[in-house]
Each structure stands twice: as C-alpha cells, then as structure tokens.
Coordinates of C-alpha atoms and ligand atoms in Angstrom, one line a residue:
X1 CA 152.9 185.0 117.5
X2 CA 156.1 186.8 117.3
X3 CA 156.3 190.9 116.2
X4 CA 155.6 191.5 112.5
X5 CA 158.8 192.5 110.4
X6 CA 158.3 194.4 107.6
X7 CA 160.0 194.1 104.7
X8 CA 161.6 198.1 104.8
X9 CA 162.6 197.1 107.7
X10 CA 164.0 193.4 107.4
X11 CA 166.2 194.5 104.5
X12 CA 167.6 197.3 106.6
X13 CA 168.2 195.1 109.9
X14 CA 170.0 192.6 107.6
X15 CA 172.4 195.7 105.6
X16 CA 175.5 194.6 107.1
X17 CA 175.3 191.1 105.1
X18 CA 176.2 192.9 101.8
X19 CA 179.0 193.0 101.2
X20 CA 179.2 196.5 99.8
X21 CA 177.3 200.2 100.5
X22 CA 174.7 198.9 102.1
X23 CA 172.2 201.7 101.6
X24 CA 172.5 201.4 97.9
X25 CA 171.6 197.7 98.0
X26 CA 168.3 198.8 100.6
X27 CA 167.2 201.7 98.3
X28 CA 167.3 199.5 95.3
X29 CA 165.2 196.1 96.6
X30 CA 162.7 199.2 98.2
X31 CA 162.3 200.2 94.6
X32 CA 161.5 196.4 93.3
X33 CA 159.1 196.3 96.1
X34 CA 157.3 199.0 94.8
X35 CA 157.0 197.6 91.8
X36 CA 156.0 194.5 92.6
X37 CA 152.8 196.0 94.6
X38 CA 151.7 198.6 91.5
X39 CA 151.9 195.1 89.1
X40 CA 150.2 193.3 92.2
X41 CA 147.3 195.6 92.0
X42 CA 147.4 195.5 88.4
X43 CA 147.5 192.2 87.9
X44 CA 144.4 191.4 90.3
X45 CA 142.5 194.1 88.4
X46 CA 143.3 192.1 84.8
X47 CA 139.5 190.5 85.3
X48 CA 138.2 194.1 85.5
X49 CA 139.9 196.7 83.6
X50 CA 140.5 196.7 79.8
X51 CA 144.3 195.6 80.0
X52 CA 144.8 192.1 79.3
X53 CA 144.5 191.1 75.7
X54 CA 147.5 191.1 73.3
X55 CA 149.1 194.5 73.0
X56 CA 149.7 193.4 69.1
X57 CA 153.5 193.2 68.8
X58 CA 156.2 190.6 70.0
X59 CA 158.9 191.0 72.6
X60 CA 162.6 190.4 70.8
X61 CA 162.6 186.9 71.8
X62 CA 159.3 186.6 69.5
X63 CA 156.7 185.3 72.0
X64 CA 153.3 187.2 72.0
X65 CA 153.4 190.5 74.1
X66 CA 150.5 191.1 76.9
X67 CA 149.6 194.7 77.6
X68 CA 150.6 193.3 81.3
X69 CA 153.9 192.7 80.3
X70 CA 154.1 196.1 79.3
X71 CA 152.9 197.4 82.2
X72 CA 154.9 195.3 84.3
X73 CA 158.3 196.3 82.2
X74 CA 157.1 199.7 82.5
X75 CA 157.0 199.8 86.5
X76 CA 160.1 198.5 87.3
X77 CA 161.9 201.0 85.0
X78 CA 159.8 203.7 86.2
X79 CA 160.4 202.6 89.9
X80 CA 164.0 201.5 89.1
X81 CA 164.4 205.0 88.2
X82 CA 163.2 206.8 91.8
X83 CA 166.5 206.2 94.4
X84 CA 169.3 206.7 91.5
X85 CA 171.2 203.4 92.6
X86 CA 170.5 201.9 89.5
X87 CA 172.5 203.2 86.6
X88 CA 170.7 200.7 83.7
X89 CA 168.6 197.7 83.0
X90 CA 167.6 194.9 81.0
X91 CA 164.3 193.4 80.6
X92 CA 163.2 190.5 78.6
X93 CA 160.3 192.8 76.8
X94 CA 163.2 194.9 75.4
X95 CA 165.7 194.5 72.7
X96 CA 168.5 196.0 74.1
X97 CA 169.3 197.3 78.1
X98 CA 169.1 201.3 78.4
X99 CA 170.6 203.5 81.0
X100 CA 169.0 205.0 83.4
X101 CA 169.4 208.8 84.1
X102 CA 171.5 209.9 87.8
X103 CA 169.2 211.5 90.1
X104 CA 170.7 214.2 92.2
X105 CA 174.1 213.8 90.9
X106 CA 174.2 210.2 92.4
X107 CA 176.8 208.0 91.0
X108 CA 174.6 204.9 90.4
X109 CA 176.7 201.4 90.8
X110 CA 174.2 198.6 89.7
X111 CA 172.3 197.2 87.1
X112 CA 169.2 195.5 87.3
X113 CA 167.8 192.2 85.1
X114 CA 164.5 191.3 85.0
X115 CA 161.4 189.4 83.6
X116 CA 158.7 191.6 84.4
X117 CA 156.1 189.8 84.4
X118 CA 156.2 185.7 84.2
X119 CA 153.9 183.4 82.8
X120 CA 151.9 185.6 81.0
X121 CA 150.4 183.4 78.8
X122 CA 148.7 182.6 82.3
X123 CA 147.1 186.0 82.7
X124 CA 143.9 185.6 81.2
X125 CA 142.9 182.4 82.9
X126 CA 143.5 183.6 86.4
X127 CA 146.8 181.7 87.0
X128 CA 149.5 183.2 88.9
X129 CA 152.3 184.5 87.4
X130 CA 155.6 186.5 88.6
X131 CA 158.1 188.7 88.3
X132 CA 162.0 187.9 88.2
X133 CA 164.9 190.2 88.5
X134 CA 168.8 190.2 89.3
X135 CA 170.9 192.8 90.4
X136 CA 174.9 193.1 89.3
X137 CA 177.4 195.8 90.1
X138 CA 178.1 197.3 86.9
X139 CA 182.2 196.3 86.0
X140 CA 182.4 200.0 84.3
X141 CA 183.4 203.2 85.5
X142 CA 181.4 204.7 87.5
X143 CA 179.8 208.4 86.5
X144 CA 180.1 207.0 82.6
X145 CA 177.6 205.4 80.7
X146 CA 176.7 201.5 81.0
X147 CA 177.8 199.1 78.7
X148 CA 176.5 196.0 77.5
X149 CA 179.7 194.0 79.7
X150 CA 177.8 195.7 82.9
X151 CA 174.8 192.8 81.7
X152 CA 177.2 190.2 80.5
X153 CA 178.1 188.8 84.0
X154 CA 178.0 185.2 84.9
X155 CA 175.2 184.3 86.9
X156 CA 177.8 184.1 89.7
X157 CA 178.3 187.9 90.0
X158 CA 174.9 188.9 91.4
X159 CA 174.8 190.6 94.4
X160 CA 171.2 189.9 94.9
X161 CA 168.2 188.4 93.5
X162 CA 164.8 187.8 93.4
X163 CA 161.0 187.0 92.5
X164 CA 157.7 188.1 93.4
X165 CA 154.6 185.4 92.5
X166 CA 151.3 187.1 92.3
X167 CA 149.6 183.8 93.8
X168 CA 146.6 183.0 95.8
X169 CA 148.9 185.5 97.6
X170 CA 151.5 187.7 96.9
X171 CA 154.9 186.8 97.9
X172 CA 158.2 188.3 97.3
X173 CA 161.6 186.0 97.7
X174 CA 164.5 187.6 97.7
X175 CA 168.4 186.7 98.6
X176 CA 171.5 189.0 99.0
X177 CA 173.7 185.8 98.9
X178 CA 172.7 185.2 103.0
X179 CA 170.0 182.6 102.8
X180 CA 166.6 182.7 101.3
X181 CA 163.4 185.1 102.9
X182 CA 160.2 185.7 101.8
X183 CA 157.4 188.4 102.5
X184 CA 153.8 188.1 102.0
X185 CA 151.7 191.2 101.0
X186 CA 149.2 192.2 103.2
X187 CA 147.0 193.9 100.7
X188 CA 144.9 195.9 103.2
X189 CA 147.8 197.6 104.7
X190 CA 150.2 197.2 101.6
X191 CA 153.1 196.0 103.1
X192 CA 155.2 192.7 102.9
X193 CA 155.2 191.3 106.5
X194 CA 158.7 188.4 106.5
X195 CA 156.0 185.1 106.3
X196 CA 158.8 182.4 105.4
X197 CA 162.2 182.6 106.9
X198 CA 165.2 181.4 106.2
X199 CA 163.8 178.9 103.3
X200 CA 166.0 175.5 103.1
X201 CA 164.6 173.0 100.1
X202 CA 163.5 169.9 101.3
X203 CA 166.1 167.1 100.1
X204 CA 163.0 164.5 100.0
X205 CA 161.2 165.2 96.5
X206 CA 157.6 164.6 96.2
X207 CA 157.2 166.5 92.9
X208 CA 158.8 166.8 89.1
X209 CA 157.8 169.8 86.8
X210 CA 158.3 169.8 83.2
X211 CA 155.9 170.5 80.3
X212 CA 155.5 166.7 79.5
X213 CA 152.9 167.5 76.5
X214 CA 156.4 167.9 74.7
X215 CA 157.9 164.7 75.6
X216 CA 158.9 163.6 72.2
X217 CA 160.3 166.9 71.4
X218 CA 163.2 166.0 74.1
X219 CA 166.1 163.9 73.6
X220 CA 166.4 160.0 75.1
X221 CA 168.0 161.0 78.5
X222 CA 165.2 163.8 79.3
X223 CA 162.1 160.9 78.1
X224 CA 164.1 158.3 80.0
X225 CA 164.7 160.8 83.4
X226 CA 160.8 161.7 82.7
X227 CA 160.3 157.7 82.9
X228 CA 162.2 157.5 85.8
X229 CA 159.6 159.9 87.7
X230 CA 157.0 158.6 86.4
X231 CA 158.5 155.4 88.2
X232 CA 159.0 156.5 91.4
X233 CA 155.7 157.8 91.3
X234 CA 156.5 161.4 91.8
X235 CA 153.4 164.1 91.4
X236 CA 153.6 166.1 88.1
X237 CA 152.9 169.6 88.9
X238 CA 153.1 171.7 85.8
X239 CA 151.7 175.5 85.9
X240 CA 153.9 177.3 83.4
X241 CA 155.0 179.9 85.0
X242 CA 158.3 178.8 86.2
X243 CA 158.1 181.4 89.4
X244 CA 155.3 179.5 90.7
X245 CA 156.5 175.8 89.6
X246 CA 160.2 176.6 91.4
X247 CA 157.9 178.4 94.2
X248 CA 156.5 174.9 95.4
X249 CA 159.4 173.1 94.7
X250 CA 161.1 175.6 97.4
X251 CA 158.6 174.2 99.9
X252 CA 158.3 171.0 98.9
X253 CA 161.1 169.9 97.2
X254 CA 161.6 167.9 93.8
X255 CA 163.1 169.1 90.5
X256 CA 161.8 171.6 87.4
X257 CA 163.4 171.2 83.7
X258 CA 162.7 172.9 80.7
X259 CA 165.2 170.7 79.1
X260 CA 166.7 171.4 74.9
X261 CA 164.4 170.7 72.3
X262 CA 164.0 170.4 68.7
X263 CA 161.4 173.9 68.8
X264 CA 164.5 175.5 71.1
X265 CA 167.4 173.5 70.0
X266 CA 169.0 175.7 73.5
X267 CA 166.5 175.3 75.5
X268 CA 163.6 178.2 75.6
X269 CA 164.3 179.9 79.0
X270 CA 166.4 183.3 79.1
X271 CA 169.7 183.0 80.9
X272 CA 169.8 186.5 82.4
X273 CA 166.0 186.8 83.2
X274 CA 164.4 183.7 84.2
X275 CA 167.6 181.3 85.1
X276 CA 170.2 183.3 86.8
X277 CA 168.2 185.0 89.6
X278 CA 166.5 181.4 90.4
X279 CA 169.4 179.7 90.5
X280 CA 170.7 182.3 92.7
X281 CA 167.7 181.7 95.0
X282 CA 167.2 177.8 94.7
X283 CA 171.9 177.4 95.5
X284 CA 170.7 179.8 98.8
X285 CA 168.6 177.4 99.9
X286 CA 170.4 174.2 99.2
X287 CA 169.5 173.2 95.9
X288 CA 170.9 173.2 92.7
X289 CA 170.9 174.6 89.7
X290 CA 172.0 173.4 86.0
X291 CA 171.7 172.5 82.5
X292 CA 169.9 169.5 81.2
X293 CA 173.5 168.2 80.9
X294 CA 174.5 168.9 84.6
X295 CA 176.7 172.5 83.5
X296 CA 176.1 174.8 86.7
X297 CA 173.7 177.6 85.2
X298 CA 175.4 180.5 87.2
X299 CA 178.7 179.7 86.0
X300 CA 177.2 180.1 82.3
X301 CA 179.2 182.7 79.9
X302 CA 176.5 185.0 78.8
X303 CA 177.3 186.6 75.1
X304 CA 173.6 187.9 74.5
X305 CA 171.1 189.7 76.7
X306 CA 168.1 187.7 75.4
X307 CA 170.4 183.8 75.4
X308 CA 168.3 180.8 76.0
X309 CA 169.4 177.9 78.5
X310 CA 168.6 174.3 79.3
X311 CA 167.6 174.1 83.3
X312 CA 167.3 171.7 86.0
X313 CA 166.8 173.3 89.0
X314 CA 165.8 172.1 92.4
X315 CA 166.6 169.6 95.0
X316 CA 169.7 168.3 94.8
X317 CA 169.8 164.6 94.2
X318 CA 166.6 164.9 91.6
X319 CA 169.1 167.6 89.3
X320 CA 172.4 165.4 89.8
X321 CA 169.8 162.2 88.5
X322 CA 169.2 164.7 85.3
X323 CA 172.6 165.2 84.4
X324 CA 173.8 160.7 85.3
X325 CA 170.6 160.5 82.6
X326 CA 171.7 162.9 80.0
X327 CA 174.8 161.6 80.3
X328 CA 174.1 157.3 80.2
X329 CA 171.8 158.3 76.9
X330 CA 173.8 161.2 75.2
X331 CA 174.8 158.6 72.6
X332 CA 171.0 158.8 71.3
X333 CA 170.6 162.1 71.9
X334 CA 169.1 163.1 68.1
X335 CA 166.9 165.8 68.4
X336 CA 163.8 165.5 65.9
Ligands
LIG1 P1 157.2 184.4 79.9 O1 155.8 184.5 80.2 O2 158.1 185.4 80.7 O3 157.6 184.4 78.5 O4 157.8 183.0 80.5 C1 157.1 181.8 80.3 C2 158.1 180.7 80.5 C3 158.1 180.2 81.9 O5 157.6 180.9 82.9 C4 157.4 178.9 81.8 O6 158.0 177.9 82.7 C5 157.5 178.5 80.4 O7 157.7 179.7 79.7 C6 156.3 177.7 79.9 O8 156.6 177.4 78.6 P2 155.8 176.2 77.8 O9 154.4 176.8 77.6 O10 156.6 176.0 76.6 O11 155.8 175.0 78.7
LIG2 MN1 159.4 184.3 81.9
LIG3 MN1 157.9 187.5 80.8

C-alpha cells in the first residue's frame, strides 16, 4: 500500500497545474473542504438531532427548503468567507449572489457557485446526497464590488470544480481542468486521504439513469432513447440525487438525463449549480456532457443565476445516441 496523500497536501503538490496564483486556488478548495466535513457531520447526525424537517419556506426556484439545505448554504458561505480568495457567491437556496467581505485587505479574484446540499428530498430516508460547487474568476475589477456578469460565465470559464457525495462514505471529486481525483473522508481522523486517482469513465455502459416514473411527461425521442435502453438491457439506476447517480456512472460508465418536460418545459436542473461543475467533471474524465438535444452544456449562455437545462451527461457514445434520438423524432416532439 502506497503513502497516504492528503488532500491539503494533494491540492498543494498539484498547484502548478493552475493556471493562475496558485495559492488562491489551494486556500479556496481548503475552504470547500471544510465545508464539506461540517455538512458531513451534520448530515450523519440528521437521524439524531432536531434538524431535518421542512424549515417552512421555498428556495427561489420554489422546491421545498430542508433546514439542511440551510445549513449546508450556510457553511459554505461561512467557510467561503475564512481565506478572503473569494470575493462573492451564488447558491441555489438564494435569490440573488452576495459579496463577500475582503479579509486583511486581500483583493479576492473568484467567485464560487454552488448547490449546497443535493438531493435533499433524500435526507430523511437516509439516502445520500451531495454538494456541488464551481469556481470562476470574477471578469470585474478587482478591489470593486461583484457583479452579476462575475456569475454569468459559460460553463467553459471555470477554473475548477467539484462535488462532495455524503455516501456510504464521504467522497469529494474535484478537477482544476487536469483530470479527475477523488478523496475519501476518513471520519476518525477527519481528513480526505486521495482514494480514486486520476478517474477515466468507462466507455462500455452498463447503466442509464433517468426518473422513468415520468416517461410520458418526455417528448418521443427521450421515450424512444428510454426504449432503446430498455432494449439493450441496460440496469436502471435511479437515486435522485444527481451527485450520486453521475457518481456511479463515473465508475461504471453509462448515461444520466433529466431530459425537457411538460412540468419543466426547460428541463428542471440549474445550469450554474448542478450542470456546469458536472460537466466540468464528467468532460475531465472522458465523457460528455449536453442537452437532451446534443447542445454542449458548458458552452450554454447563462442569462439567470437560477436557469434550468436539459442534460445528458456521461459516457460518450450513450449521450451522442441521446442527441441522433432527439434528433430522428424531433418532428413529434409535442410536449403534453
Ligand atoms: P436539489 O435537492 O438540490 O433540489 O436537487 C434535486 C435534483 C437532483 O439532484 C435530482 O437528480 C433531481 O432533482 C431529482 O428530481 P426528480 O425527483 O424530479 O426526479
Ligand atoms: Mn440539486
Ligand atoms: Mn440543493
């Protein structure tokens, strides 16, 4: 067994691969990592302590609000905050991004997108869930305020991205545009150790992931590419937290969509939260990455914080097959 590499320590041995300060970039995916083990412990403690329930309000995009979303959201700005290298954020639990304050005079460059917590409806039944979150170098001057063009950056502007899944273990993914590595808490010592290096998705696909309970809800080309799995005999997997569905495909190859439908004529998934940083990831490590109708998602214009998207996202082939079907049936596409 070889030495174990922390992930302080990985991040700092790999510096040189960003292309810009390199400190900045450490001191910023340091302060995600925090996060991610405070919402860790928290999440794991949902059974116990009084916090899961519905924290009566909805998020802007009006889906239910946990208390652990909250808690989540609340972290990351809180740990966000700490190293002064992040001058704003955005978070889907919020209507609008906010700056964040300098600390000691620090001219802060980047700003940070994120999900905080995914899959929440999951939280009460013990599923796992995730967190997402992108990081951009802001396009305004530095030492002034952010502005809402700092957020509206194609998907192909991120310096870095990321997710954390709070699974059967905890394991945060994260790319600086070098390839794909991911960390495994070790909860007694509470630190991520590198567990999965340099992460390639497997072009052979054993798996599909989509909510099929809304089958007729999706236009011909998505029921027909749905048929076509069902065909081929591929295994459904379907936990609905897309962290955790795009997790295994990582490993194990095959394709998730959340494809348009009549409830989300878009598509329901967030652009800026949920589909840029995993396409990010899932391009790093071979796959692809695009709308139902075979648009690449991180070339998407983004003209609102909380936009929905269409995605297919996985191993290659299975997303190019999305796109020939959307395209042989777009002449029936009626949604009801
Ligand atoms: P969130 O909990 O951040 O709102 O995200 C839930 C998302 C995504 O993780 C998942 O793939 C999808 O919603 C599940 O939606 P359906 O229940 O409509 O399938
Ligand atoms: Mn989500
Ligand atoms: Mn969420």
């Amino acid at each position: 067994m070889g030495r174990l590499i922390t992930l302080d320590e990985f991040i700092i041995k790999r510096q040189k691969d960003f292309p810009f300060a390199s400190g900045e970039l450490t001191a910023l995916l340091r302060d995600i990592g925090l996060a991610a083990k405070m919402i860790n412990r928290e999440v794991n403690r949902a059974g116990l302590v009084n916090i899961i329930g519905l924290a009566d309000k909805q998020n802007s995009s009006g889906d239910k609000v946990q208390k652990l979303d909250l808690y989540a959201n609340d972290r990351m700005i809180e740990f966000l905050g700490n190293s002064g290298e992040c001058c704003g954020i955005a978070s889907e639990e919020l209507e609008d991004f906010i700056p964040l304050p300098d600390v000691e005079s620090k001219s802060a460059k980047y700003v940070v997108v994120f999900d905080p917590l995914d899959g929440s409806s999951n939280i009460d039944v013990n599923v796992s869930v995730g967190t997402i979150f992108g990081i951009y170098r802001r396009v305004s001057d530095v030492g002034t305020p952010v502005t809402k063009e700092d957020f509206f950056q194609p998907g192909k502007n991120l310096v870095a991205a990321g997710y954390v899944t709070y699974g059967t273990s905890t394991i945060l993914v994260y790319t600086t545009g070098k390839g794909v590595n991911g960390f495994t808490l070790d909860p007694s010592v509470g630190e991520f150790f590198l567990s999965h290096r340099d992460i390639r998705i497997p072009e052979k696909a054993k798996y599909y992931s989509v909510n099929q309970g809304y089958y007729l809800k999706y236009d011909f080309g998505m029921r027909r590419y749905i048929d076509h799995c069902n065909e081929l005999n591929l295994k459904l997997r379907y936990i609905g937290t897309m962290v955790s569905d795009i997790h295994r495909i990582l490993f194990q190859g095959g394709v998730f969509i959340y494809p348009n439908m009549s409830d989300y004529p878009m598509g329901k998934l967030r652009l800026l939260y949920e589909c840029n940083p995993m396409a990010m990831i899932v391009e790093q490590c071979g796959g692809k990455a695009t709308t139902c109708q075979g648009k690449r998602i991180l070339d998407a214009k983004v003209t609102d914080l909380h936009q929905r998207t269409s995605i297919a996202i996985g191993s290659p082939r299975m997303v190019e097959d999305v796109k020939s079907f959307s395209e042989k049936y777009k002449a029936m596409t009626v949604l009801e």
